[in-house]
mmCIF file with all atom_site columns, C-alpha atoms in Angstrom:
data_model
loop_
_atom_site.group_PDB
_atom_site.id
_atom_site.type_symbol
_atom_site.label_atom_id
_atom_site.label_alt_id
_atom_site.label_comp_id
_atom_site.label_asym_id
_atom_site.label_entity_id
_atom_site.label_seq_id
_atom_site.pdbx_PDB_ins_code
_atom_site.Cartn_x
_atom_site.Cartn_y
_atom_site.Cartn_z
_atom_site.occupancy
_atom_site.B_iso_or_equiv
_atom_site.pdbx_formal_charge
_atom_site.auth_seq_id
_atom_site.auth_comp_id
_atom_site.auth_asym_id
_atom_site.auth_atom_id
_atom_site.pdbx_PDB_model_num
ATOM 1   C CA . UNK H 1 1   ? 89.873  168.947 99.275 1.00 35.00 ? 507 UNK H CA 1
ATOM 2   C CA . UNK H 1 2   ? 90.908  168.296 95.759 1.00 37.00 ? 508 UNK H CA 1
ATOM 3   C CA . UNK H 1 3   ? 88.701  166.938 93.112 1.00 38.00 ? 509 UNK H CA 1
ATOM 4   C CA . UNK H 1 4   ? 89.772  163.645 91.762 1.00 38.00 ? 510 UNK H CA 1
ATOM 5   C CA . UNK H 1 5   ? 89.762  163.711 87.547 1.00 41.00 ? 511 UNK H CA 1
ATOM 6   C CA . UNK H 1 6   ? 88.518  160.886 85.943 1.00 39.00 ? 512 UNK H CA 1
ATOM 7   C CA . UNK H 1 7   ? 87.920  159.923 82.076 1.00 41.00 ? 513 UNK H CA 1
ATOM 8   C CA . UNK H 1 8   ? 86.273  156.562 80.949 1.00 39.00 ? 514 UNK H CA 1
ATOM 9   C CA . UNK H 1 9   ? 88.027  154.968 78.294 1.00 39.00 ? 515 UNK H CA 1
ATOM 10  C CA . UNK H 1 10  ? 87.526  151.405 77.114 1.00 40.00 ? 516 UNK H CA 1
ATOM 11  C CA . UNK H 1 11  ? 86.894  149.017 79.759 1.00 38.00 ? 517 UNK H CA 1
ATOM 12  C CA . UNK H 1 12  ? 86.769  151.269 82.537 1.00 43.00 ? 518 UNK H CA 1
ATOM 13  C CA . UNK H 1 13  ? 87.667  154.236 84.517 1.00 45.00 ? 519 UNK H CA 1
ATOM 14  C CA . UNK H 1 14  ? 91.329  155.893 83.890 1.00 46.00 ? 520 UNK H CA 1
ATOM 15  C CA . UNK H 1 15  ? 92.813  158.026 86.665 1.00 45.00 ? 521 UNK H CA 1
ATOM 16  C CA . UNK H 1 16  ? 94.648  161.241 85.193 1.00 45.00 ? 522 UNK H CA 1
ATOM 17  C CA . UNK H 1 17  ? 96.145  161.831 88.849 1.00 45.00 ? 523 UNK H CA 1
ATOM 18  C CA . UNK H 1 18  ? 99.144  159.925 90.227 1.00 46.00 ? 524 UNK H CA 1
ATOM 19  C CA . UNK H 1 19  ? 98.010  160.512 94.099 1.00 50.00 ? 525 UNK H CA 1
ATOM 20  C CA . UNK H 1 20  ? 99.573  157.681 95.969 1.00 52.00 ? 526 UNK H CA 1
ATOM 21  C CA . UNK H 1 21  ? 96.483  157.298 97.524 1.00 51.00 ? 527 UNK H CA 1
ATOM 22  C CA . UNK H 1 22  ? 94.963  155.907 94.319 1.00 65.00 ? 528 UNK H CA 1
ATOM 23  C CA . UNK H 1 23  ? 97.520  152.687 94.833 1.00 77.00 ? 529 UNK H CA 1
ATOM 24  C CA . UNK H 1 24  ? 98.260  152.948 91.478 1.00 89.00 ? 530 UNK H CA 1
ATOM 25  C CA . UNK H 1 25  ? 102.535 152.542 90.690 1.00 94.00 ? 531 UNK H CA 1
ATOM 26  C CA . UNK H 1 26  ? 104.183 151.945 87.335 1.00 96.00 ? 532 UNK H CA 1
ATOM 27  C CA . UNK H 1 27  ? 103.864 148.128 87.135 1.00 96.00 ? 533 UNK H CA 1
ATOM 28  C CA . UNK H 1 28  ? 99.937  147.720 88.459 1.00 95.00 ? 534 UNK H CA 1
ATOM 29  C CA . UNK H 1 29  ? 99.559  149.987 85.852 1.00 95.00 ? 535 UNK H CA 1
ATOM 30  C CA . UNK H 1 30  ? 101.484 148.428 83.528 1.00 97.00 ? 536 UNK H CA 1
ATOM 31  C CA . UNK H 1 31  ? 100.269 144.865 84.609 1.00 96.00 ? 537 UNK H CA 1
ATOM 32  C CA . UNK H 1 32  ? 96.080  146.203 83.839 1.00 95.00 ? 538 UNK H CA 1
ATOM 33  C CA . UNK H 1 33  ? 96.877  147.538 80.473 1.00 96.00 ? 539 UNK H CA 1
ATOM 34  C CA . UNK H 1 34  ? 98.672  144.289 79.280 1.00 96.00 ? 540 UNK H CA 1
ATOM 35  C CA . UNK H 1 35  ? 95.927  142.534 80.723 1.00 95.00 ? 541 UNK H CA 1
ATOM 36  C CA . UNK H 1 36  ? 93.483  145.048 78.749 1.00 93.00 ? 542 UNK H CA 1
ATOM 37  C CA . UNK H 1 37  ? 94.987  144.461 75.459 1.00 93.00 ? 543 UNK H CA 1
ATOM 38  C CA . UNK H 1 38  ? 95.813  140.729 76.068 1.00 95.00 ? 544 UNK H CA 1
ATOM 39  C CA . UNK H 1 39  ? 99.560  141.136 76.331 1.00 96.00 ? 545 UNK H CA 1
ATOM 40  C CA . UNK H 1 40  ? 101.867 138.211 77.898 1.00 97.00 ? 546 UNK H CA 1
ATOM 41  C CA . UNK H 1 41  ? 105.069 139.326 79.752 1.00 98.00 ? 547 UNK H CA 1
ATOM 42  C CA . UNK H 1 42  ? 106.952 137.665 76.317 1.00 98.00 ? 548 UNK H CA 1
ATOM 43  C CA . UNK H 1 43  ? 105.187 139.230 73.526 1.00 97.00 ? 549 UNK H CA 1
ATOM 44  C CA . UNK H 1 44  ? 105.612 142.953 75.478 1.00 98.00 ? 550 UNK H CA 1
ATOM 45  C CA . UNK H 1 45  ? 109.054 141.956 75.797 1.00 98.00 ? 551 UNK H CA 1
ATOM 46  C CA . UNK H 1 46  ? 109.597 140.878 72.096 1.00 97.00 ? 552 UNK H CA 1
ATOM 47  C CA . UNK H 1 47  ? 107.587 143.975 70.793 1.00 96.00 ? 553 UNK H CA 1
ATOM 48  C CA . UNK H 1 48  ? 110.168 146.440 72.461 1.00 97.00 ? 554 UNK H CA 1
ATOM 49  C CA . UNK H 1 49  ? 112.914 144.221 72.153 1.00 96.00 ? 555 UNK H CA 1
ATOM 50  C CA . UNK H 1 50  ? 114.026 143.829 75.837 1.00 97.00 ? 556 UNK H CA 1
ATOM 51  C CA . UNK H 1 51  ? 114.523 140.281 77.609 1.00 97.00 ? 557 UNK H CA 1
ATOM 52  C CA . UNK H 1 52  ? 111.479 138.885 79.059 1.00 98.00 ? 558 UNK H CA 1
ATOM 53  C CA . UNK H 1 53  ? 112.977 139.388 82.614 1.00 98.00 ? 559 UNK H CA 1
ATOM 54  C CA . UNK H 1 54  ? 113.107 143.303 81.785 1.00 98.00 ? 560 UNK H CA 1
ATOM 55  C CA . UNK H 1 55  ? 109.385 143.425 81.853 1.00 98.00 ? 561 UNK H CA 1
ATOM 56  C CA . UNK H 1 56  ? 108.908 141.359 84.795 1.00 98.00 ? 562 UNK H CA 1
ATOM 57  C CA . UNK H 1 57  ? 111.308 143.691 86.550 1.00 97.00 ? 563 UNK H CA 1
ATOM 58  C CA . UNK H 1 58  ? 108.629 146.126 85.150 1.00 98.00 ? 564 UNK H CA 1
ATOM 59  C CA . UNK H 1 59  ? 105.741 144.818 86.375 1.00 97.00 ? 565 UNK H CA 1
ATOM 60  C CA . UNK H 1 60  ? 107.116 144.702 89.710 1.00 96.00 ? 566 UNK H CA 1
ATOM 61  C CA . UNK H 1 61  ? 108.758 147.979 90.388 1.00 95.00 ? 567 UNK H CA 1
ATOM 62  C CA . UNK H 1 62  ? 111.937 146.905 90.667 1.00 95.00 ? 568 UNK H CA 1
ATOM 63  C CA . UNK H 1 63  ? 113.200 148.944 87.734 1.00 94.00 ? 569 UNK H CA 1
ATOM 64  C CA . UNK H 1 64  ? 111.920 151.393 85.637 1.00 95.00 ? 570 UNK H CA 1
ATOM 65  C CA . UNK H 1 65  ? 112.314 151.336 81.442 1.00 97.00 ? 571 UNK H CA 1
ATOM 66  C CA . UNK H 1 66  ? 114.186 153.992 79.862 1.00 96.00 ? 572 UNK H CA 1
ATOM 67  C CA . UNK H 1 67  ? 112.134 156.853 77.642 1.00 97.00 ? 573 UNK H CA 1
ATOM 68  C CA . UNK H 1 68  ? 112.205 154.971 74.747 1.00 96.00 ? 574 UNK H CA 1
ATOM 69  C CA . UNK H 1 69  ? 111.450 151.545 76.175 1.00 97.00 ? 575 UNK H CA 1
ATOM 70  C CA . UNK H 1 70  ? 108.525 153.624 77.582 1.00 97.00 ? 576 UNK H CA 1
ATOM 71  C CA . UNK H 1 71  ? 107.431 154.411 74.322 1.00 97.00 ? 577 UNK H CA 1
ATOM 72  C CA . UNK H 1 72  ? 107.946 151.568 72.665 1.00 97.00 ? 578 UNK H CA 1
ATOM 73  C CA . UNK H 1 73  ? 105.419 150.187 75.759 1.00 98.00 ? 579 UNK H CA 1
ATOM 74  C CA . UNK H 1 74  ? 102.711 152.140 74.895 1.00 97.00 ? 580 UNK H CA 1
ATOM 75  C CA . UNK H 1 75  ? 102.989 151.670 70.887 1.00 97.00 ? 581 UNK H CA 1
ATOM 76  C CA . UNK H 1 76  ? 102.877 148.088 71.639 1.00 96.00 ? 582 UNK H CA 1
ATOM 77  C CA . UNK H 1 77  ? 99.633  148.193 73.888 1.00 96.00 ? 583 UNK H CA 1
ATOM 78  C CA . UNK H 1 78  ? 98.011  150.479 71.608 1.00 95.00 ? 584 UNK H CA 1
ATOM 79  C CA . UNK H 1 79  ? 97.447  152.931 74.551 1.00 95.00 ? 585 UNK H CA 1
ATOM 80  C CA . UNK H 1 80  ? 94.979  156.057 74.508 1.00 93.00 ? 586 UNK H CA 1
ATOM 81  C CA . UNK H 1 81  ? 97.246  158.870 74.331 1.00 95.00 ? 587 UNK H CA 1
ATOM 82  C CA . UNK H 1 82  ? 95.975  160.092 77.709 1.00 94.00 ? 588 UNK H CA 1
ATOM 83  C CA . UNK H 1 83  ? 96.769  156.262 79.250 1.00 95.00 ? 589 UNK H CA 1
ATOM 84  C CA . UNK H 1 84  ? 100.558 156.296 77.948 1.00 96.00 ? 590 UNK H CA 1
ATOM 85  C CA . UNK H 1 85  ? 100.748 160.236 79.220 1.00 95.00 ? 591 UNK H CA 1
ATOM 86  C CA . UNK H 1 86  ? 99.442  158.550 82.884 1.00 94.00 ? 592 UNK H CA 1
ATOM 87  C CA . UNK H 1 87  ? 102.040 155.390 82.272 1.00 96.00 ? 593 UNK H CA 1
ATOM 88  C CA . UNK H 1 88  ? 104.625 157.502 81.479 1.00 96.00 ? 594 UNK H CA 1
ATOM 89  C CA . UNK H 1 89  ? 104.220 159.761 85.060 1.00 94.00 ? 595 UNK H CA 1
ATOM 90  C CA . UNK H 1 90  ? 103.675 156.593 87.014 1.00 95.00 ? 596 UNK H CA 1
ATOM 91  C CA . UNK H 1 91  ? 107.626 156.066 85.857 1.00 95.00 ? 597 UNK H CA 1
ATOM 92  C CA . UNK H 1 92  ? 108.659 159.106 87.034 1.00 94.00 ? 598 UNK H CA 1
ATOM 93  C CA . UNK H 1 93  ? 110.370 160.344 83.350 1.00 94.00 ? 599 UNK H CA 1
ATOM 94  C CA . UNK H 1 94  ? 109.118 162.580 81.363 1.00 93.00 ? 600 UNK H CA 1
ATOM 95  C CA . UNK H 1 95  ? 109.108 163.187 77.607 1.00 95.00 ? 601 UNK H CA 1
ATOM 96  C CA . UNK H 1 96  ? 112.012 164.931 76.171 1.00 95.00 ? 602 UNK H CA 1
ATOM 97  C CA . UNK H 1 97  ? 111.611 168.595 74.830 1.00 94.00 ? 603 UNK H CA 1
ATOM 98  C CA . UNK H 1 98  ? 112.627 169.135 71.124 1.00 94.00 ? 604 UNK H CA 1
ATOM 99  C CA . UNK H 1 99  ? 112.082 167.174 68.583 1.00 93.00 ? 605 UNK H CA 1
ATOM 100 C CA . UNK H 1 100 ? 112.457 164.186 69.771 1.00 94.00 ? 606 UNK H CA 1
ATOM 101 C CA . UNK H 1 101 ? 109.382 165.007 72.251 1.00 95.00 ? 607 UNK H CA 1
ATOM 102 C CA . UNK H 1 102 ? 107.190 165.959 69.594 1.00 96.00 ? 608 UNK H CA 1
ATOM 103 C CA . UNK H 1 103 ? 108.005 162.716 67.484 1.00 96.00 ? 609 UNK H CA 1
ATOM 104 C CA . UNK H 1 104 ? 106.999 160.623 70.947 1.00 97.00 ? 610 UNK H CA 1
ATOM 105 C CA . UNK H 1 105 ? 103.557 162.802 71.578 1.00 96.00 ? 611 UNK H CA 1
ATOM 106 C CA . UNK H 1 106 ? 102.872 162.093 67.518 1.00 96.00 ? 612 UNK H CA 1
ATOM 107 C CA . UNK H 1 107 ? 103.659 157.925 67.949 1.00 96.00 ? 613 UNK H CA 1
ATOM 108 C CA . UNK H 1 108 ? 101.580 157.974 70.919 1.00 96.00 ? 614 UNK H CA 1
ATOM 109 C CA . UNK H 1 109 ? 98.527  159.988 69.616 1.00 95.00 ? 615 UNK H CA 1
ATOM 110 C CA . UNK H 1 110 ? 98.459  157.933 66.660 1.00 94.00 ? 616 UNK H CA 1
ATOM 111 C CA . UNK H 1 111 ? 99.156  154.769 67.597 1.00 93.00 ? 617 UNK H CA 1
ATOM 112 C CA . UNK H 1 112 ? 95.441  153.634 69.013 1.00 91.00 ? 618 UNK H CA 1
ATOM 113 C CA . UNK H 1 113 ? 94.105  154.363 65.623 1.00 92.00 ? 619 UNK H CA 1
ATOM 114 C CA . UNK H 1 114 ? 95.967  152.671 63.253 1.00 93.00 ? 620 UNK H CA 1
ATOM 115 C CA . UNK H 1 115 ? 97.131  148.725 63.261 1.00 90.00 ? 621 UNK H CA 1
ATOM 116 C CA . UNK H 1 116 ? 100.611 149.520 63.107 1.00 93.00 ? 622 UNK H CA 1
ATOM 117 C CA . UNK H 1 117 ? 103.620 147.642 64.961 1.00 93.00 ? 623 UNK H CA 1
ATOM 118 C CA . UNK H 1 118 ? 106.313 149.816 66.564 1.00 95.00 ? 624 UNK H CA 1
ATOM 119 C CA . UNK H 1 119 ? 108.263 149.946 63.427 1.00 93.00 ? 625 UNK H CA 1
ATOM 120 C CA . UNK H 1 120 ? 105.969 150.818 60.923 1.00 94.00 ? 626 UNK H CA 1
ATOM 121 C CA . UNK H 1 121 ? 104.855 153.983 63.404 1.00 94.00 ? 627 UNK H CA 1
ATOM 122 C CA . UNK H 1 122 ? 108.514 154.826 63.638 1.00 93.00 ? 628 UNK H CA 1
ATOM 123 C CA . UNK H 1 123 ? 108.513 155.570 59.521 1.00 92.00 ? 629 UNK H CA 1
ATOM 124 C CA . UNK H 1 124 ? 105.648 156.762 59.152 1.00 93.00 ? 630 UNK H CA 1
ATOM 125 C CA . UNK H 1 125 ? 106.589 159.357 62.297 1.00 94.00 ? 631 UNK H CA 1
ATOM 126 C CA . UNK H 1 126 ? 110.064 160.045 60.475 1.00 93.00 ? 632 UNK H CA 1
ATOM 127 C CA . UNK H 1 127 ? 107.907 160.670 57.143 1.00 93.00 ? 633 UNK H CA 1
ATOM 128 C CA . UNK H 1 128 ? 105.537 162.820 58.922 1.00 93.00 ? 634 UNK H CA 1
ATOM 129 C CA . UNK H 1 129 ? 108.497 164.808 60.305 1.00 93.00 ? 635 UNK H CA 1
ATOM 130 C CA . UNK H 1 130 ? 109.994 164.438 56.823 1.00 92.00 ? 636 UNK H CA 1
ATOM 131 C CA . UNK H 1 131 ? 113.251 163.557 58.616 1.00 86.00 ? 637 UNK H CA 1
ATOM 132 C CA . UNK H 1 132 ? 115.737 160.589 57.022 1.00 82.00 ? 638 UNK H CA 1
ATOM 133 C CA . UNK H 1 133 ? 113.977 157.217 57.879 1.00 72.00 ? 639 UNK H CA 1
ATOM 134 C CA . UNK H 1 134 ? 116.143 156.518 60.819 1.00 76.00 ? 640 UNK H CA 1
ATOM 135 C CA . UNK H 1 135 ? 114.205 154.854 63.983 1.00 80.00 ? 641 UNK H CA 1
ATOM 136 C CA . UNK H 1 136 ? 112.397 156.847 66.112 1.00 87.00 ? 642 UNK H CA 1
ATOM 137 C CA . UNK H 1 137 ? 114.336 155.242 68.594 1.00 84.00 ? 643 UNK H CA 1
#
């Protein structure tokens, strides 16, 4: 049998496997990190600029975000790099190559440290990548 891998981060144990027999799926997910950083369904939806239906669809599985709505969810919460890597499986999308991949891996590995909002990490990312400031997304 396979060992399970586990890291503890925060307030509690983070799974780094997406085995359906954790229970785990996209919105649970979803639903205890909001709850971790003391997000409501409208302020998520605000942050990424989606209607506040969008994110209940979210929550419940009923439809998944696009890439950059994905990222845009994880800059909001503030994730641990490794949490929005484990969010973003749980979707079933993964990060584009190029680029535009590496600008996503730098948002999300800097995001938890600084008290930025999305847009401020999307210049400072194009500055990093000394690219025009056009949005990350």
């Amino acid at each position: 049998m396979r060992k399970k891998t586990y890291k503890t981060y925060e307030k509690g144990m983070i799974k780094f496997d997406s085995d359906p027999q954790f229970g785990d799926t996209f919105g649970s997910v979803l639903c205890r990190f909001m709850k971790d950083f003391g997000c409501t369904e409208a302020e998520l939806a605000d942050a990424i600029g989606v209607d506040i239906s969008a994110v209940k669809k979210y929550k419940s599985n009923s439809y998944k975000p696009t890439v950059p709505n994905l990222i845009k969810i994880c800059l909001a919460l503030h994730l641990f790099y490794e949490r929005s890597i484990y969010l973003i499986s749980l979707s079933g999308k993964k990060l584009p190559d190029g680029i535009k991949g590496e600008q996503y891996k730098w948002a999300l590995g800097i995001i938890f440290y600084k008290d930025w909002n999305i847009d401020e990490c999307s210049k400072e990312c194009m500055n990093f990548f000394n690219l025009p400031n056009d949005s990350l997304f």
